[in-house]
Amino acid sequence: MARGPLPLPVSLDPAAPTPLHVQLRESLRAAILDRRLPRGARLPASRMMAADLGCARGTVVLALEQLSAEGYLTARSGSVTRVAALLPDDTLPRTQVAEPTGTAMPSLSRRGARLVVAPARRFMAGPGVPDAFALGRPALDAFPYAVWARLLQAEWRHGPAERPDPRGSPALRAAIATYLAQARGVACEADDVIVTAGIRQSLRLLAELLLDPGETALVEEPGFPGIAQALASAGLRPIPIPVGPGGLSVAGIGQLLRDARLAVVTPAHHYPLGHVMSLENRLDLLAWAEAASGWIVEDDYDGAYRYAGRPLAPLRALDRGGRVIYVGSFSKLLLPALGLSYLVLPRGLVAPVNQALAEIGPAPPGIGQWALARFIEDGHLAGHLRRTRRLYALRQDALVDAARRHAADVMNVAPMEGGMHVIARPGPAWPNALGDAEAVARLGRAGISAVALSAYHVGPPEPGLLLGYAAVPERAIEPALRRMAETLRAAD
């Protein structure tokens, strides 16, 4: 009797910063090496694995393809996938190695030390924490899975390109250019667009191409910690510039401005405070870039979500000197598992960036690019944004109202004009000795996800909690808010 597929000793965490296909690949590799998946064991079909794990089939296929390429799995067309009888590790030369008698402390480089983030600075939800109120998660309950599945199936029938383009799929780059021109007022062509695996990869590429090690880059204070980390990992010196109600202002920063060659900003909706960069500050920043032959990276991470009037025009729309590099992401708009972002380059950077990519690569994840291009071309992205814009406005209203009715003594929550999160600042009954990092830890133990606002500051911290609402159904908001308030009061 033929043996059926073995159950998989694998679980995925959508809240983790590691992409789902990487989590699956590493979990399967560990299970193979630990013999929890024995040699020759038959794996379930990719469609069945995706259903069991609650992820897209493309996520599973990407992980299996990588493991097959590495020699851990064997698969033939029309046949089942099995654990390889001879593993890559079997071919390594075996030498007698003494068992370690202790644990050596690693000696990190200065660059490595900057990348090690203290626990208080963590900004992603931990394993097992529910969607209330995790940051960076879109409304997965509103995503058109049936449409996406149909497009992925068509992509597999269409077949992947034999040699992935390091700039991204031509069809996807053309679709992004058309979408940006229509929806965001960004005039560009397909050749100006580069598809990447995320904002950090984008920044490292730009930093290494445009600046030399030790040069200065301006970043927002407070700001997303990953920005400064990516710049530092490329050898740059990130300098935090305080952000006020009009966004980042370069007026009055003197020598810091004269030394800088790069600025990374979120002008449409500052992260995390939500400020909009004023026209005066935008023009000052553009004037600096032209005078200093500097560059501006505009991170428009959620500029499409604005609930008061139309989404604001990007800084790129004001750029006449070809100094603004526009950055966007599909992970927050659609599915975190996509792991795809994009750059829109000024025309003068297109050729050198293309040459650099041809040398250093690698190409962004190939699976899903053709399907995403069709998703955009057929109007599904525009329709999804219209629906979720209304949905997120309702969810933000529900969160602000629930906080006013059930938690006004311990927190003050004001609405924002856009984005996917709000800030809860300490109220009159907030326990005096409770820091926001400790509050996050207590809430996590109570099943509520939050992020400490102080984790986004390099200088003196401003206490508060960042609460994401996009992924939380309205019916779940009020009970979660009550539990949150009870947990904070109990800390007194």
Short mmCIF file of C-alpha atoms in Angstrom, two decimals:
data_model
loop_
_atom_site.label_atom_id
_atom_site.label_comp_id
_atom_site.label_asym_id
_atom_site.label_seq_id
_atom_site.Cartn_x
_atom_site.Cartn_y
_atom_site.Cartn_z
CA MET A 1 0.00 0.00 0.00
CA ALA A 2 1.38 3.41 -0.98
CA ARG A 3 2.11 5.73 1.88
CA GLY A 4 0.30 9.05 1.93
CA PRO A 5 2.00 12.40 2.52
CA LEU A 6 3.34 13.10 5.98
CA PRO A 7 1.82 15.89 8.11
CA LEU A 8 4.11 18.89 8.09
CA PRO A 9 5.88 19.98 11.32
CA VAL A 10 5.57 23.61 10.21
CA SER A 11 3.77 26.74 11.36
CA LEU A 12 3.89 30.23 9.85
CA ASP A 13 3.70 33.58 11.63
CA PRO A 14 2.22 36.32 9.40
CA ALA A 15 3.25 38.94 12.00
CA ALA A 16 6.95 38.11 11.80
CA PRO A 17 9.23 40.38 9.73
CA THR A 18 10.54 37.35 7.80
CA PRO A 19 8.55 36.70 4.57
CA LEU A 20 6.29 33.64 4.72
CA HIS A 21 8.07 31.76 1.93
CA VAL A 22 11.37 32.17 3.81
CA GLN A 23 9.76 30.94 7.06
CA LEU A 24 8.38 27.89 5.25
CA ARG A 25 11.66 27.15 3.49
CA GLU A 26 13.71 27.34 6.70
CA SER A 27 11.18 25.29 8.70
CA LEU A 28 11.13 22.53 6.09
CA ARG A 29 14.93 22.51 5.80
CA ALA A 30 15.24 22.21 9.61
CA ALA A 31 12.66 19.39 9.68
CA ILE A 32 14.60 17.52 6.98
CA LEU A 33 17.94 17.91 8.72
CA ASP A 34 16.43 16.91 12.09
CA ARG A 35 14.91 13.80 10.44
CA ARG A 36 11.37 14.90 11.40
CA LEU A 37 10.84 14.63 7.64
CA PRO A 38 12.76 11.44 6.77
CA ARG A 39 14.50 10.88 3.45
CA GLY A 40 12.12 9.84 0.74
CA ALA A 41 9.10 11.17 2.67
CA ARG A 42 6.30 12.38 0.44
CA LEU A 43 5.11 15.98 0.92
CA PRO A 44 1.48 17.09 0.45
CA ALA A 45 0.52 18.79 -2.79
CA SER A 46 1.30 22.52 -2.83
CA ARG A 47 -2.38 23.42 -2.97
CA MET A 48 -3.10 21.25 0.09
CA MET A 49 -0.09 22.69 1.94
CA ALA A 50 -1.27 26.23 1.25
CA ALA A 51 -4.74 25.42 2.58
CA ASP A 52 -3.34 23.77 5.71
CA LEU A 53 -0.94 26.63 6.44
CA GLY A 54 -3.38 29.41 5.55
CA CYS A 55 -1.13 31.02 2.95
CA ALA A 56 -1.07 31.57 -0.80
CA ARG A 57 -0.10 28.64 -3.02
CA GLY A 58 2.59 30.84 -4.56
CA THR A 59 4.22 31.10 -1.13
CA VAL A 60 4.46 27.30 -0.90
CA VAL A 61 5.69 26.90 -4.47
CA LEU A 62 8.43 29.49 -3.96
CA ALA A 63 9.71 27.66 -0.84
CA LEU A 64 9.58 24.23 -2.51
CA GLU A 65 11.35 25.47 -5.63
CA GLN A 66 14.23 26.87 -3.56
CA LEU A 67 14.60 23.65 -1.55
CA SER A 68 14.51 21.62 -4.77
CA ALA A 69 17.20 23.84 -6.27
CA GLU A 70 19.31 23.31 -3.14
CA GLY A 71 18.87 19.54 -3.37
CA TYR A 72 16.71 18.94 -0.29
CA LEU A 73 13.63 17.94 -2.30
CA THR A 74 13.05 16.03 -5.54
CA ALA A 75 10.13 16.66 -7.83
CA ARG A 76 9.29 15.56 -11.33
CA SER A 77 6.68 17.02 -13.62
CA GLY A 78 3.33 15.43 -12.85
CA SER A 79 4.80 13.56 -9.87
CA VAL A 80 4.86 14.08 -6.12
CA THR A 81 7.47 16.04 -4.18
CA ARG A 82 9.66 14.01 -1.82
CA VAL A 83 12.55 14.60 0.55
CA ALA A 84 15.74 13.78 -1.33
CA ALA A 85 17.40 10.45 -0.60
CA LEU A 86 20.83 12.12 -0.69
CA LEU A 87 20.94 15.49 1.04
CA PRO A 88 23.38 18.29 0.13
CA ASP A 89 24.91 18.02 3.61
CA ASP A 90 25.87 14.39 2.87
CA THR A 91 28.35 15.55 0.25
CA LEU A 92 30.27 17.82 2.63
CA PRO A 93 33.64 16.48 3.82
CA ARG A 94 33.40 15.02 7.31
CA THR A 95 36.14 15.83 9.80
CA GLN A 96 36.54 15.09 13.47
CA VAL A 97 35.59 18.21 15.39
CA ALA A 98 35.83 18.52 19.16
CA GLU A 99 32.59 19.24 20.96
CA PRO A 100 32.44 22.87 22.10
CA THR A 101 32.96 23.31 25.84
CA GLY A 102 31.40 26.75 26.11
CA THR A 103 29.55 29.48 24.28
CA ALA A 104 31.77 32.17 22.84
CA MET A 105 30.43 35.70 22.75
CA PRO A 106 30.39 36.94 19.16
CA SER A 107 32.67 39.81 18.29
CA LEU A 108 30.59 42.05 16.07
CA SER A 109 31.80 44.71 13.69
CA ARG A 110 30.72 48.29 14.29
CA ARG A 111 28.26 47.85 11.44
CA GLY A 112 26.96 44.61 12.96
CA ALA A 113 26.53 46.23 16.36
CA ARG A 114 24.33 48.91 14.83
CA LEU A 115 22.09 46.24 13.35
CA VAL A 116 21.47 44.56 16.70
CA VAL A 117 18.25 46.07 18.01
CA ALA A 118 17.38 46.02 21.71
CA PRO A 119 14.09 44.28 22.63
CA ALA A 120 12.46 47.61 23.52
CA ARG A 121 12.81 48.69 19.90
CA ARG A 122 10.94 45.78 18.37
CA PHE A 123 8.08 47.01 16.26
CA MET A 124 6.53 43.84 14.86
CA ALA A 125 3.98 41.71 16.67
CA GLY A 126 5.25 38.52 18.23
CA PRO A 127 4.04 34.96 17.60
CA GLY A 128 0.48 34.27 18.68
CA VAL A 129 -0.49 37.92 19.04
CA PRO A 130 -3.83 38.56 17.31
CA ASP A 131 -4.57 41.27 14.79
CA ALA A 132 -5.78 43.72 17.46
CA PHE A 133 -3.85 46.04 17.14
CA ALA A 134 -0.85 44.89 15.09
CA LEU A 135 0.90 47.40 12.83
CA GLY A 136 1.49 47.04 9.14
CA ARG A 137 -1.23 44.50 8.45
CA PRO A 138 -3.80 45.17 5.73
CA ALA A 139 -7.38 43.90 5.87
CA LEU A 140 -6.85 40.31 4.82
CA ASP A 141 -10.58 39.69 5.24
CA ALA A 142 -11.20 42.18 2.42
CA PHE A 143 -8.65 40.81 -0.05
CA PRO A 144 -10.13 39.27 -3.25
CA TYR A 145 -8.57 35.84 -2.83
CA ALA A 146 -10.61 34.22 -5.59
CA VAL A 147 -9.37 36.74 -8.14
CA TRP A 148 -5.80 36.40 -6.91
CA ALA A 149 -5.91 32.60 -7.02
CA ARG A 150 -7.21 32.68 -10.60
CA LEU A 151 -4.39 35.02 -11.65
CA LEU A 152 -1.74 32.89 -9.93
CA GLN A 153 -3.05 29.79 -11.70
CA ALA A 154 -2.88 31.64 -14.99
CA GLU A 155 0.69 32.68 -14.19
CA TRP A 156 1.69 29.07 -13.68
CA ARG A 157 0.11 28.09 -16.96
CA HIS A 158 1.86 31.04 -18.59
CA GLY A 159 5.15 29.84 -17.12
CA PRO A 160 7.90 31.85 -15.38
CA ALA A 161 10.60 33.57 -17.41
CA GLU A 162 13.68 31.45 -17.97
CA ARG A 163 15.93 34.21 -16.66
CA PRO A 164 14.40 36.62 -14.13
CA ASP A 165 14.98 40.29 -14.87
CA PRO A 166 16.82 41.91 -11.92
CA ARG A 167 14.71 45.03 -12.51
CA GLY A 168 11.48 43.04 -12.11
CA SER A 169 8.96 41.72 -14.59
CA PRO A 170 8.52 44.09 -17.58
CA ALA A 171 4.75 43.57 -17.39
CA LEU A 172 4.68 44.51 -13.70
CA ARG A 173 6.88 47.57 -14.20
CA ALA A 174 4.60 48.79 -16.99
CA ALA A 175 1.50 48.20 -14.85
CA ILE A 176 3.04 50.11 -11.92
CA ALA A 177 3.93 53.06 -14.15
CA THR A 178 0.38 53.26 -15.50
CA TYR A 179 -1.16 52.94 -12.02
CA LEU A 180 1.07 55.64 -10.51
CA ALA A 181 0.33 58.08 -13.31
CA GLN A 182 -3.42 57.61 -12.91
CA ALA A 183 -3.75 57.25 -9.13
CA ARG A 184 -0.82 59.16 -7.62
CA GLY A 185 0.12 61.74 -10.23
CA VAL A 186 3.62 60.30 -10.69
CA ALA A 187 4.63 60.69 -14.32
CA CYS A 188 6.96 57.84 -15.23
CA GLU A 189 7.61 55.06 -17.74
CA ALA A 190 8.16 51.37 -17.24
CA ASP A 191 11.94 51.81 -17.66
CA ASP A 192 11.95 54.17 -14.67
CA VAL A 193 10.49 51.49 -12.36
CA ILE A 194 12.56 48.93 -10.45
CA VAL A 195 10.87 46.11 -8.50
CA THR A 196 12.62 45.21 -5.23
CA ALA A 197 12.12 42.89 -2.27
CA GLY A 198 11.38 45.71 0.19
CA ILE A 199 12.26 49.21 1.35
CA ARG A 200 15.47 48.04 3.03
CA GLN A 201 16.82 46.44 -0.14
CA SER A 202 15.87 49.60 -2.03
CA LEU A 203 17.73 51.84 0.42
CA ARG A 204 20.85 49.68 0.50
CA LEU A 205 21.00 49.68 -3.29
CA LEU A 206 20.61 53.46 -3.50
CA ALA A 207 23.02 54.14 -0.65
CA GLU A 208 25.77 52.00 -2.15
CA LEU A 209 25.28 53.49 -5.61
CA LEU A 210 24.90 57.17 -4.74
CA LEU A 211 26.99 57.76 -1.60
CA ASP A 212 30.35 56.69 -0.21
CA PRO A 213 30.82 55.05 3.21
CA GLY A 214 30.80 57.60 6.02
CA GLU A 215 28.66 60.15 4.19
CA THR A 216 25.59 61.61 5.89
CA ALA A 217 21.92 60.87 5.28
CA LEU A 218 19.01 62.73 6.90
CA VAL A 219 16.25 60.63 8.46
CA GLU A 220 13.08 61.61 10.28
CA GLU A 221 12.94 61.73 14.09
CA PRO A 222 10.85 59.90 15.16
CA GLY A 223 10.92 57.47 12.27
CA PHE A 224 10.80 53.83 11.20
CA PRO A 225 13.93 52.19 12.70
CA GLY A 226 14.47 50.03 9.62
CA ILE A 227 15.34 53.13 7.56
CA ALA A 228 18.34 54.09 9.69
CA GLN A 229 19.39 50.44 9.99
CA ALA A 230 19.42 49.96 6.22
CA LEU A 231 21.45 53.13 5.69
CA ALA A 232 23.91 52.23 8.44
CA SER A 233 24.34 48.73 7.01
CA ALA A 234 25.40 50.39 3.76
CA GLY A 235 28.06 52.37 5.62
CA LEU A 236 26.24 55.71 5.81
CA ARG A 237 25.79 57.92 8.87
CA PRO A 238 22.06 58.50 9.45
CA ILE A 239 21.35 61.83 11.19
CA PRO A 240 17.89 62.19 12.80
CA ILE A 241 16.07 65.48 12.11
CA PRO A 242 13.05 66.31 14.33
CA VAL A 243 9.67 66.25 12.58
CA GLY A 244 7.09 68.90 13.46
CA PRO A 245 3.46 69.45 12.42
CA GLY A 246 4.66 70.50 8.94
CA GLY A 247 6.86 67.43 8.49
CA LEU A 248 10.63 67.40 8.26
CA SER A 249 12.10 70.89 7.88
CA VAL A 250 15.64 71.50 6.63
CA ALA A 251 15.50 75.18 7.61
CA GLY A 252 17.96 76.04 10.36
CA ILE A 253 19.91 72.76 10.56
CA GLY A 254 23.05 74.43 9.23
CA GLN A 255 26.12 72.23 8.93
CA LEU A 256 24.08 69.02 9.09
CA LEU A 257 22.36 70.06 5.87
CA ARG A 258 25.60 71.06 4.17
CA ASP A 259 27.16 67.68 4.97
CA ALA A 260 24.19 65.58 3.83
CA ARG A 261 23.78 64.00 0.42
CA LEU A 262 20.58 61.99 0.98
CA ALA A 263 17.28 62.49 2.80
CA VAL A 264 14.63 59.81 3.42
CA VAL A 265 11.18 61.25 4.11
CA THR A 266 7.48 60.30 4.33
CA PRO A 267 5.89 63.58 3.18
CA ALA A 268 2.31 62.40 2.46
CA HIS A 269 1.82 60.81 5.89
CA HIS A 270 4.73 60.87 8.31
CA TYR A 271 5.41 57.58 10.05
CA PRO A 272 4.50 57.33 12.87
CA LEU A 273 3.07 60.76 13.83
CA GLY A 274 0.90 61.23 10.73
CA HIS A 275 1.99 64.79 9.87
CA VAL A 276 1.78 66.04 6.29
CA MET A 277 4.84 67.86 4.98
CA SER A 278 3.92 71.48 4.23
CA LEU A 279 4.45 73.00 0.80
CA GLU A 280 7.11 75.32 2.23
CA ASN A 281 9.08 72.41 3.68
CA ARG A 282 8.71 70.44 0.44
CA LEU A 283 10.09 73.31 -1.64
CA ASP A 284 12.96 73.87 0.81
CA LEU A 285 13.88 70.19 0.64
CA LEU A 286 13.80 70.18 -3.17
CA ALA A 287 15.90 73.36 -3.29
CA TRP A 288 18.50 71.75 -1.02
CA ALA A 289 18.67 68.63 -3.18
CA GLU A 290 19.28 70.64 -6.35
CA ALA A 291 21.86 72.95 -4.75
CA ALA A 292 23.76 70.12 -3.04
CA SER A 293 23.40 67.56 -5.88
CA GLY A 294 21.69 65.48 -3.22
CA TRP A 295 18.93 62.90 -3.40
CA ILE A 296 15.52 62.55 -1.75
CA VAL A 297 13.92 59.17 -1.16
CA GLU A 298 10.16 59.64 -0.84
CA ASP A 299 8.60 56.69 0.98
CA ASP A 300 4.90 56.77 0.04
CA TYR A 301 4.15 53.68 2.13
CA ASP A 302 0.43 54.40 2.65
CA GLY A 303 -0.21 57.64 0.74
CA ALA A 304 -3.21 56.05 -0.99
CA TYR A 305 -5.09 55.93 2.33
CA ARG A 306 -6.43 59.37 3.04
CA TYR A 307 -9.87 59.84 4.56
CA ALA A 308 -10.27 63.62 4.26
CA GLY A 309 -10.40 64.55 0.57
CA ARG A 310 -8.23 63.08 -2.17
CA PRO A 311 -4.83 61.52 -1.46
CA LEU A 312 -2.13 64.22 -1.44
CA ALA A 313 0.15 64.62 -4.45
CA PRO A 314 3.58 63.08 -3.89
CA LEU A 315 6.72 65.17 -3.54
CA ARG A 316 7.85 63.59 -6.79
CA ALA A 317 5.12 65.58 -8.60
CA LEU A 318 6.90 68.85 -7.62
CA ASP A 319 10.38 67.64 -8.62
CA ARG A 320 11.77 69.50 -11.63
CA GLY A 321 15.43 68.69 -11.11
CA GLY A 322 15.25 64.90 -11.14
CA ARG A 323 16.26 64.53 -7.50
CA VAL A 324 13.35 62.53 -5.98
CA ILE A 325 13.33 58.73 -5.91
CA TYR A 326 9.79 57.51 -5.21
CA VAL A 327 9.33 54.31 -3.19
CA GLY A 328 6.14 52.27 -2.73
CA SER A 329 5.13 48.85 -1.41
CA PHE A 330 2.46 46.25 -2.14
CA SER A 331 2.88 44.42 1.16
CA LYS A 332 0.86 46.97 3.15
CA LEU A 333 -1.69 47.52 0.37
CA LEU A 334 -2.42 43.90 -0.51
CA LEU A 335 -0.65 40.92 1.10
CA PRO A 336 2.39 40.95 3.40
CA ALA A 337 3.52 37.65 1.85
CA LEU A 338 4.04 39.35 -1.53
CA GLY A 339 7.25 40.96 -0.28
CA LEU A 340 7.39 43.32 -3.28
CA SER A 341 8.22 47.01 -3.34
CA TYR A 342 9.26 49.33 -6.13
CA LEU A 343 11.41 52.35 -6.92
CA VAL A 344 10.61 55.06 -9.45
CA LEU A 345 13.93 56.53 -10.53
CA PRO A 346 14.72 59.94 -12.00
CA ARG A 347 15.65 59.49 -15.63
CA GLY A 348 19.34 60.18 -14.98
CA LEU A 349 19.58 57.24 -12.55
CA VAL A 350 17.94 54.61 -14.76
CA ALA A 351 21.05 53.50 -16.65
CA PRO A 352 23.46 53.33 -13.66
CA VAL A 353 20.93 51.50 -11.46
CA ASN A 354 20.27 48.99 -14.25
CA GLN A 355 24.01 48.38 -14.61
CA ALA A 356 24.41 47.97 -10.85
CA LEU A 357 21.52 45.50 -10.67
CA ALA A 358 22.98 43.46 -13.49
CA GLU A 359 26.18 43.13 -11.44
CA ILE A 360 24.93 42.65 -7.89
CA GLY A 361 21.31 41.43 -8.24
CA PRO A 362 19.55 39.41 -7.08
CA ALA A 363 16.25 39.55 -8.87
CA PRO A 364 13.18 40.10 -6.65
CA PRO A 365 10.91 37.10 -5.97
CA GLY A 366 9.59 36.04 -9.37
CA ILE A 367 6.44 34.20 -8.36
CA GLY A 368 3.44 36.50 -8.37
CA GLN A 369 4.85 39.33 -10.47
CA TRP A 370 2.91 38.44 -13.60
CA ALA A 371 -0.26 37.89 -11.53
CA LEU A 372 0.23 41.25 -9.80
CA ALA A 373 0.65 42.97 -13.17
CA ARG A 374 -2.68 41.55 -14.32
CA PHE A 375 -4.25 42.43 -10.96
CA ILE A 376 -3.30 46.06 -11.57
CA GLU A 377 -4.10 46.13 -15.29
CA ASP A 378 -7.58 44.65 -14.82
CA GLY A 379 -8.52 47.32 -12.26
CA HIS A 380 -8.51 45.05 -9.21
CA LEU A 381 -5.93 47.14 -7.34
CA ALA A 382 -7.88 50.38 -7.85
CA GLY A 383 -11.11 48.67 -6.78
CA HIS A 384 -9.43 47.12 -3.73
CA LEU A 385 -8.05 50.50 -2.66
CA ARG A 386 -11.47 52.14 -3.00
CA ARG A 387 -13.08 49.44 -0.84
CA THR A 388 -10.38 49.37 1.80
CA ARG A 389 -10.23 53.17 1.98
CA ARG A 390 -13.87 53.18 3.09
CA LEU A 391 -13.32 50.14 5.32
CA TYR A 392 -10.29 51.60 7.08
CA ALA A 393 -12.08 54.88 7.72
CA LEU A 394 -14.89 52.93 9.43
CA ARG A 395 -12.41 50.89 11.48
CA GLN A 396 -10.50 53.97 12.59
CA ASP A 397 -13.77 55.64 13.65
CA ALA A 398 -14.73 52.50 15.60
CA LEU A 399 -11.37 52.44 17.38
CA VAL A 400 -11.40 56.12 18.30
CA ASP A 401 -15.00 55.87 19.52
CA ALA A 402 -14.31 52.73 21.59
CA ALA A 403 -11.27 54.38 23.17
CA ARG A 404 -13.35 57.45 24.07
CA ARG A 405 -16.09 55.35 25.68
CA HIS A 406 -14.02 52.67 27.42
CA ALA A 407 -10.48 53.98 27.95
CA ALA A 408 -10.55 57.79 28.14
CA ASP A 409 -9.03 57.71 31.62
CA VAL A 410 -5.89 55.80 30.59
CA MET A 411 -5.35 56.92 26.99
CA ASN A 412 -6.13 59.70 24.56
CA VAL A 413 -6.69 58.54 20.97
CA ALA A 414 -7.16 61.18 18.28
CA PRO A 415 -8.18 60.34 14.70
CA MET A 416 -5.69 60.67 11.86
CA GLU A 417 -6.50 61.94 8.38
CA GLY A 418 -4.89 58.93 6.75
CA GLY A 419 -2.83 55.80 7.23
CA MET A 420 -3.49 52.51 8.99
CA HIS A 421 -2.78 53.28 12.64
CA VAL A 422 -3.53 55.77 15.42
CA ILE A 423 -1.50 56.86 18.44
CA ALA A 424 -2.75 56.31 22.00
CA ARG A 425 -1.06 58.81 24.33
CA PRO A 426 -1.15 58.45 28.12
CA GLY A 427 -4.34 59.75 29.76
CA PRO A 428 -4.79 61.19 33.27
CA ALA A 429 -5.10 57.74 34.90
CA TRP A 430 -2.16 56.14 33.06
CA PRO A 431 0.01 54.53 35.79
CA ASN A 432 2.87 56.92 36.58
CA ALA A 433 5.56 54.25 36.68
CA LEU A 434 4.44 52.48 33.49
CA GLY A 435 6.64 53.13 30.47
CA ASP A 436 5.22 52.49 27.03
CA ALA A 437 7.65 49.58 26.40
CA GLU A 438 6.47 47.88 29.60
CA ALA A 439 2.86 48.61 28.59
CA VAL A 440 3.49 46.81 25.29
CA ALA A 441 4.84 43.78 27.13
CA ARG A 442 1.83 43.67 29.48
CA LEU A 443 -0.62 44.04 26.61
CA GLY A 444 1.14 41.27 24.68
CA ARG A 445 0.64 38.89 27.60
CA ALA A 446 -3.04 39.86 27.54
CA GLY A 447 -3.30 39.06 23.81
CA ILE A 448 -3.21 42.65 22.55
CA SER A 449 -0.55 43.84 20.12
CA ALA A 450 0.78 47.40 20.34
CA VAL A 451 4.06 49.17 19.58
CA ALA A 452 5.82 51.66 21.86
CA LEU A 453 6.08 55.11 20.29
CA SER A 454 9.37 55.58 22.16
CA ALA A 455 10.89 52.80 20.01
CA TYR A 456 10.80 55.17 17.03
CA HIS A 457 12.84 57.90 18.73
CA VAL A 458 16.61 58.19 18.74
CA GLY A 459 16.55 61.20 21.07
CA PRO A 460 14.35 61.82 24.13
CA PRO A 461 11.32 59.55 23.71
CA GLU A 462 7.71 60.59 23.49
CA PRO A 463 5.56 57.99 25.30
CA GLY A 464 2.59 56.44 23.57
CA LEU A 465 1.27 53.34 21.84
CA LEU A 466 0.83 52.75 18.12
CA LEU A 467 -2.36 50.83 17.38
CA GLY A 468 -3.01 49.36 13.92
CA TYR A 469 -6.66 48.95 12.97
CA ALA A 470 -6.70 47.99 9.28
CA ALA A 471 -6.73 44.22 9.93
CA VAL A 472 -9.24 44.33 12.82
CA PRO A 473 -12.96 43.70 12.05
CA GLU A 474 -15.23 46.31 13.63
CA ARG A 475 -16.90 43.71 15.87
CA ALA A 476 -13.51 42.86 17.44
CA ILE A 477 -12.41 46.43 18.15
CA GLU A 478 -14.58 47.24 21.18
CA PRO A 479 -13.87 44.06 23.20
CA ALA A 480 -10.16 44.39 22.44
CA LEU A 481 -10.20 48.01 23.57
CA ARG A 482 -11.93 47.06 26.82
CA ARG A 483 -9.32 44.37 27.52
CA MET A 484 -6.57 46.84 26.71
CA ALA A 485 -7.92 49.44 29.13
CA GLU A 486 -8.35 46.83 31.89
CA THR A 487 -4.76 45.67 31.44
CA LEU A 488 -3.36 49.19 31.68
CA ARG A 489 -5.44 50.03 34.77
CA ALA A 490 -4.29 46.81 36.46
CA ALA A 491 -0.65 47.93 36.08
CA ASP A 492 -1.15 50.71 38.65
#
